[in-house]
Amino acid sequence: MDLTLEGKTALVTGAARGIGAAIAEALVGEGCAVYLGDVQWQEAEATARRIGANARPLAMDVADAAGSEQAVRTVLGERGGIDILVNNAGILSSGPVTDATIEEWDAVFTVNLRGAFVCSKAVLPAMIKARYGKIINIASIAAVRGGGVFGNVIYGASKAGIVAMTRGLARELGPHGINVNAIAPAPIETGMTLPLLTVDLRKQLLARVPLGRLATLAEVAALAAFLASDVSASISGETIAVDGGLLKA
Ligand SMILES: NC(=O)c1ccc[n+]([C@@H]2O[C@H](COP(=O)([O-])OP(=O)(O)OC[C@H]3O[C@@H](n4cnc5c(N)ncnc54)[C@H](O)[C@@H]3O)[C@@H](O)[C@H]2O)c1
């Protein structure tokens, strides 16, 4: 299977670490030039250095609409286009709804859902002009379950918004040659989840997963590379779970 992304340009948000960093590395591995957009500049710089010459750090906060548009303009100025956008930047909120606050709702929705909307809007003129583009949104199984493992109701609702936006964008942008898909991982080990993943919780979680294992970062990244490539040219509007079958259990 030829996933080659030779000569292509990607922007991956929240790519300083975790799933975003793994996706950036996988795309670079297929020959793509990748911008690692993140609020954590030093971590993004270190990750880009580790990945290699085709990875570039990019300071951006997806909660800042004007700043994100500027970051996209920087990429367009340097590369002349953006072929692939991965809306990965996200924050978690946990705990019972009785403890949740409006401030938490606003913060989570601003990063997880509005951030993906802002970045998608920012790349669209260039993608529509090129009649080519791949947008990959990182949802979560919390979108279907309404939160529940680590994420709370707010997190689940923000990710459900990602699933709906993925479908709507796919319908509107298909005629412009743009594929839009989402990946919905079950909990995997990253800086976001490790502090919460106690030995007991891991045991309980694995007991519910039909395949009896947590997915790896590389497995999520491989799916992103597939969706970023032309091998998946006829797939659009889908949200694909990487959950060991958990949602079906
Ligand atoms: N880890 C999991 O189990 C899991 C499961 C399902 C979905 N997800 C989703 O995957 C995505 C990545 O999660 P992760 O586990 O790698 O998390 P992580 O916390 O390890 O990494 C997230 C990255 O996003 C960056 N970021 C946060 N807010 C940002 C902002 N406003 N602008 C730009 N960058 C920002 C952080 O600095 C960090 O580098 C998130 O959308 C998350 O909701 C994670």
XYZ file of N, CA, C and O in Angstrom, residues 35 58 69-80:
56
model
N 3.997 20.861 10.092
C 4.081 21.916 11.098
C 3.418 21.414 12.367
O 2.285 20.930 12.330
N 5.453 25.300 15.377
C 4.673 26.483 15.022
C 3.907 26.911 16.271
O 3.091 26.126 16.784
N -5.397 31.821 12.706
C -5.438 32.221 11.289
C -4.063 32.699 10.835
O -3.615 32.403 9.724
N -3.396 33.422 11.740
C -2.046 33.910 11.422
C -1.073 32.733 11.246
O -0.246 32.725 10.331
N -1.215 31.731 12.115
C -0.343 30.543 12.024
C -0.553 29.844 10.679
O 0.413 29.426 10.020
N -1.802 29.742 10.253
C -2.088 29.113 8.953
C -1.486 29.956 7.822
O -0.903 29.412 6.874
N -1.584 31.299 7.961
C -0.981 32.164 6.926
C 0.529 31.947 6.851
O 1.119 31.977 5.772
N 1.152 31.723 8.004
C 2.608 31.463 8.026
C 2.922 30.215 7.199
O 3.843 30.204 6.374
N 2.140 29.154 7.424
C 2.375 27.906 6.683
C 2.170 28.150 5.178
O 2.997 27.744 4.340
N 1.075 28.848 4.852
C 0.782 29.103 3.435
C 1.888 29.944 2.799
O 2.292 29.696 1.654
N 2.399 30.920 3.570
C 3.479 31.780 3.060
C 4.741 30.973 2.788
O 5.435 31.202 1.791
N 5.039 30.020 3.678
C 6.285 29.255 3.523
C 6.157 28.133 2.498
O 7.120 27.772 1.827
N 4.970 27.559 2.400
C 4.815 26.340 1.590
C 3.922 26.528 0.361
O 3.873 25.664 -0.510
N 3.143 27.603 0.350
C 2.274 27.852 -0.799
C 0.964 27.084 -0.759
O 0.131 27.228 -1.663
